[in-house]
C-alpha positions in Angstrom: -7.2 -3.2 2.1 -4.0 -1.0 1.9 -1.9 0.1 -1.0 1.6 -1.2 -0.1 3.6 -2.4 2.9 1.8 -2.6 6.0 -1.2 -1.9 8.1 -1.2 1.5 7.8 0.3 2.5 4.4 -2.2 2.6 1.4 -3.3 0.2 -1.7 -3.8 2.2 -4.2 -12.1 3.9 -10.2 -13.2 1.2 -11.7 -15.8 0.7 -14.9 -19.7 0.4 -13.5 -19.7 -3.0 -15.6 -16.8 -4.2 -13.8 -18.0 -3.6 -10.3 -21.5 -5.0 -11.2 -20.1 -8.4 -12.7 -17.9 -8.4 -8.8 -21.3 -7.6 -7.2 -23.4 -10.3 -9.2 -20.7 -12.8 -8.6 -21.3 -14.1 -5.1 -25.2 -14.3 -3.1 -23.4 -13.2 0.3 -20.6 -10.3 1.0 -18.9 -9.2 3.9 -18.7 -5.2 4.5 -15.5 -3.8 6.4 -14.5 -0.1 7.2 -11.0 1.5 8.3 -9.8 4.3 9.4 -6.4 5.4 10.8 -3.8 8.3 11.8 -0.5 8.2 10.8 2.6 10.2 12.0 3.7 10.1 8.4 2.2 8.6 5.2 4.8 7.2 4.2 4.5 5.2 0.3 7.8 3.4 -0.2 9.9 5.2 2.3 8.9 8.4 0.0 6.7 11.1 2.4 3.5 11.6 0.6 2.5 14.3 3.3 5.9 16.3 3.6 7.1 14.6 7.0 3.4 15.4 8.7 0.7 13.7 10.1 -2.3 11.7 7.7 -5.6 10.7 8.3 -6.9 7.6 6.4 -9.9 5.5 5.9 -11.4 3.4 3.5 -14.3 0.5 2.7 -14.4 -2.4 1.5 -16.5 -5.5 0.4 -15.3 -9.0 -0.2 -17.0 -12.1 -1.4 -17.0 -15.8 -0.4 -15.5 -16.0 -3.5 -12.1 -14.4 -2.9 -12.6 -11.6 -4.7 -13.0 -7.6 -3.3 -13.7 -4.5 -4.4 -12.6 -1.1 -2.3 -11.6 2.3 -2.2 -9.0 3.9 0.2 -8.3 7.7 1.1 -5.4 10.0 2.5 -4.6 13.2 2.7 -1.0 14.4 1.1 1.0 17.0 0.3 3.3 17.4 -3.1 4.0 20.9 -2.3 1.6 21.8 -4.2 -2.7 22.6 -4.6 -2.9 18.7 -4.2 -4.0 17.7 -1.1 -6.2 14.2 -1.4 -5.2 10.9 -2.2 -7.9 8.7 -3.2 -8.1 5.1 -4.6 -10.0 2.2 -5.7 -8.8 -1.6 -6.2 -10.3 -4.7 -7.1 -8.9 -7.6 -6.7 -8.7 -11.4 -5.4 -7.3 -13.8 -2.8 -7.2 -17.1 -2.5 -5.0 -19.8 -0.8 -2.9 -22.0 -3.4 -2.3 -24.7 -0.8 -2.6 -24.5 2.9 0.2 -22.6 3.5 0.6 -20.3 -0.2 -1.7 -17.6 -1.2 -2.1 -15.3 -3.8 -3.4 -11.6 -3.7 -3.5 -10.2 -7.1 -5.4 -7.3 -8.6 -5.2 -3.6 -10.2 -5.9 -0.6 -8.3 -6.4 3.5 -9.4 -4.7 6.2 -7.7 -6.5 9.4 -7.7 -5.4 12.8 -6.9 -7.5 16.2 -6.0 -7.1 19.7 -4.6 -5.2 21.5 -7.7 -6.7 22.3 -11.5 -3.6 20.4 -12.5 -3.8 17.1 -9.7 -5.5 14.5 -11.4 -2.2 14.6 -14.4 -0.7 12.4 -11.6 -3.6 9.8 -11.6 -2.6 6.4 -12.7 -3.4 2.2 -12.3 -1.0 0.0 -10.7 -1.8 -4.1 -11.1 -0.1 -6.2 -7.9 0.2 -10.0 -7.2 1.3 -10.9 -4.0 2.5 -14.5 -2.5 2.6 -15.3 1.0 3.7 -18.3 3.3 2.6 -18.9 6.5 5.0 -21.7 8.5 5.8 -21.9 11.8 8.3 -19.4 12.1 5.8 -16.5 10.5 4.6 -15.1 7.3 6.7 -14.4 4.4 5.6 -12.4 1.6 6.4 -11.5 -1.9 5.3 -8.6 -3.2 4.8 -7.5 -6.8 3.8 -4.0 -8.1 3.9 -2.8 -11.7 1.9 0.3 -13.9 2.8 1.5 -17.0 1.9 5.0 -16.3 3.9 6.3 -13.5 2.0 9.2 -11.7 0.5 10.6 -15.4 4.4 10.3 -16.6 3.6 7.3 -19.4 6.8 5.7 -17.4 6.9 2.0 -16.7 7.8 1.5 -12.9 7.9 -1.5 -10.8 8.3 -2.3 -6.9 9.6 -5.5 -5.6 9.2 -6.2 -2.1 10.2 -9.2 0.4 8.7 -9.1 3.9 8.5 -11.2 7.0 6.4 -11.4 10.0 7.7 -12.8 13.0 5.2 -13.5 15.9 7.4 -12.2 19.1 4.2 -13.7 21.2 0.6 -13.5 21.2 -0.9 -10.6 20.2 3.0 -9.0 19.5 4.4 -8.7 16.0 7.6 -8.0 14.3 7.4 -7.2 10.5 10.7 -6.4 8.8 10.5 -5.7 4.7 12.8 -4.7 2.1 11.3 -2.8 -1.5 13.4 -2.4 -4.7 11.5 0.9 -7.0 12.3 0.4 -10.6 11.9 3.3 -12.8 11.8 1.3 -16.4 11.9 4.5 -18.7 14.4 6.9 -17.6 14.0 9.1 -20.4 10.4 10.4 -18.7 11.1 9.5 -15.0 14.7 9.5 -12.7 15.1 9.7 -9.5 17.8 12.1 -7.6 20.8 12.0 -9.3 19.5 9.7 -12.5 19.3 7.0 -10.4 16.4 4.5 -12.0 15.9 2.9 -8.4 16.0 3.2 -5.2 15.7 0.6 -1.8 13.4 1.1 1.2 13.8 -1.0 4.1 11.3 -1.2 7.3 11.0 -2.5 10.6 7.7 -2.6 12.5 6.2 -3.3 15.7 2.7 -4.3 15.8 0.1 -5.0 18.3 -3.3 -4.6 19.1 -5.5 -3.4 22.2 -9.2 -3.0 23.1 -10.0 -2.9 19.1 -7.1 -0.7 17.9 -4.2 -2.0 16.1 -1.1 -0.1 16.6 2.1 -0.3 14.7 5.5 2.1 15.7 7.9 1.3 12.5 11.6 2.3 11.9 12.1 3.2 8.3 14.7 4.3 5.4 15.7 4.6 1.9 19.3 5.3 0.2 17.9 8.6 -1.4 19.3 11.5 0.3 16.1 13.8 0.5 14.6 15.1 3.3 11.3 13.3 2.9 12.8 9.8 2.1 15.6 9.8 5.2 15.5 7.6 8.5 12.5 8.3 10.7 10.2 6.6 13.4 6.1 6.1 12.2 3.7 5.5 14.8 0.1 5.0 13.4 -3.2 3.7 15.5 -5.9 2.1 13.6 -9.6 0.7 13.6 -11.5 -1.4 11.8 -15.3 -1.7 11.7 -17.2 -4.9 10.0 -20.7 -4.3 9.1 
């Protein structure tokens, strides 16, 4: 699993009762790992690494059921001590009809390196809605916590996104995200604006068991580490 747009950005720890009623839930479980380097992690257009390279991986375990439980890691870089990103998310999916399906769940972002890091931890809960048809897969995404990065801000991210299959085994992915800061007494962003947009083109493909996306990117916030730039990010996923 992943925290936000694509293959290689991330989802973003749970109560030992919750995780034991997921584990007691379903006989038979399937065990995947991932890991991946990225040119830039990049969390709605917004560097998380200040324009440099990340290396991520995570785990996770899903049930016949639908439902999964996992934990995702990155380094980052604020500017500060902080220099680890590290989640967990438990969640379901399950198709609606045979075409609509529905991902929803709440997920826990961590952060480590500093005496002062975890003040930005906080829970996020996401649904997400996807149609398949013959001309690709749409989504709609849906992200929403009431604790902004430790801020006790409501924020929320909207996102639309489409897959087009260019031909076997060769992807197009094009997305658009709307962040809403929903308190902007505690949280802005540059210049008092309350939102920003992020929009993203991707080219994906796979080859001898790595996937590999290259992915055009921007935002309309004028910072260094939200401007126009090119990702490229090869990944690998084991199941066990």
């Amino acid at each position: 699993m992943k925290k936000l747009n694509s293959l290689f950005t991330s989802t973003h720890i749970f109560t030992a009762a919750l995780v034991t009623a997921l584990y007691s839930s379903a006989t038979f479980a399937d065990w995947s790992a991932n890991i991946s380097a990225v040119s830039d992690y990049t969390f709605n257009g917004l560097s998380q690494t200040q324009n440099d390279p990340a290396l991520q991986g995570g785990v996770d375990k899903a049930f016949d059921n639908g439902t999964y439980v996992g934990t995702w890691a990155s380094n980052v870089d604020f500017g500060g001590d902080t220099n680890l990103e590290w989640d967990a998310y438990i969640g379901r999916y399950q198709m609606l009809t045979e075409a609509v399906s529905i991902d929803y769940g709440i997920a826990y972002y961590s952060y480590h390196g500093g005496d002062d890091s975890s003040d930005g931890n906080y829970p996020e809960i996401y649904t997400k809605f996807g149609y398949a048809s013959d001309y690709g897969n749409t989504e709609l995404n849906l992200w929403y916590t009431w604790d902004y990065f430790g801020t006790g801000s409501r924020h929320a991210v909207a996102m639309i996104a489409h897959t087009f299959e260019l031909a076997p085994n060769h992807n197009l992915r094009a997305s658009f995200d709307v962040s809403n800061s929903l308190d902007s007494d505690t949280w802005v962003w540059r210049d008092e604006n309350t939102s920003f947009y992020h929009y993203r083109l991707a080219y994906q493909t796979s080859y001898k068991g790595l996937d590999f996306e290259i992915a055009a990117e921007n935002t309309n916030l004028d910072i260094d580490t939200a401007d126009e730039r090119i990702v490229f990010g090869v990944s690998k996923t084991f199941s066990f």
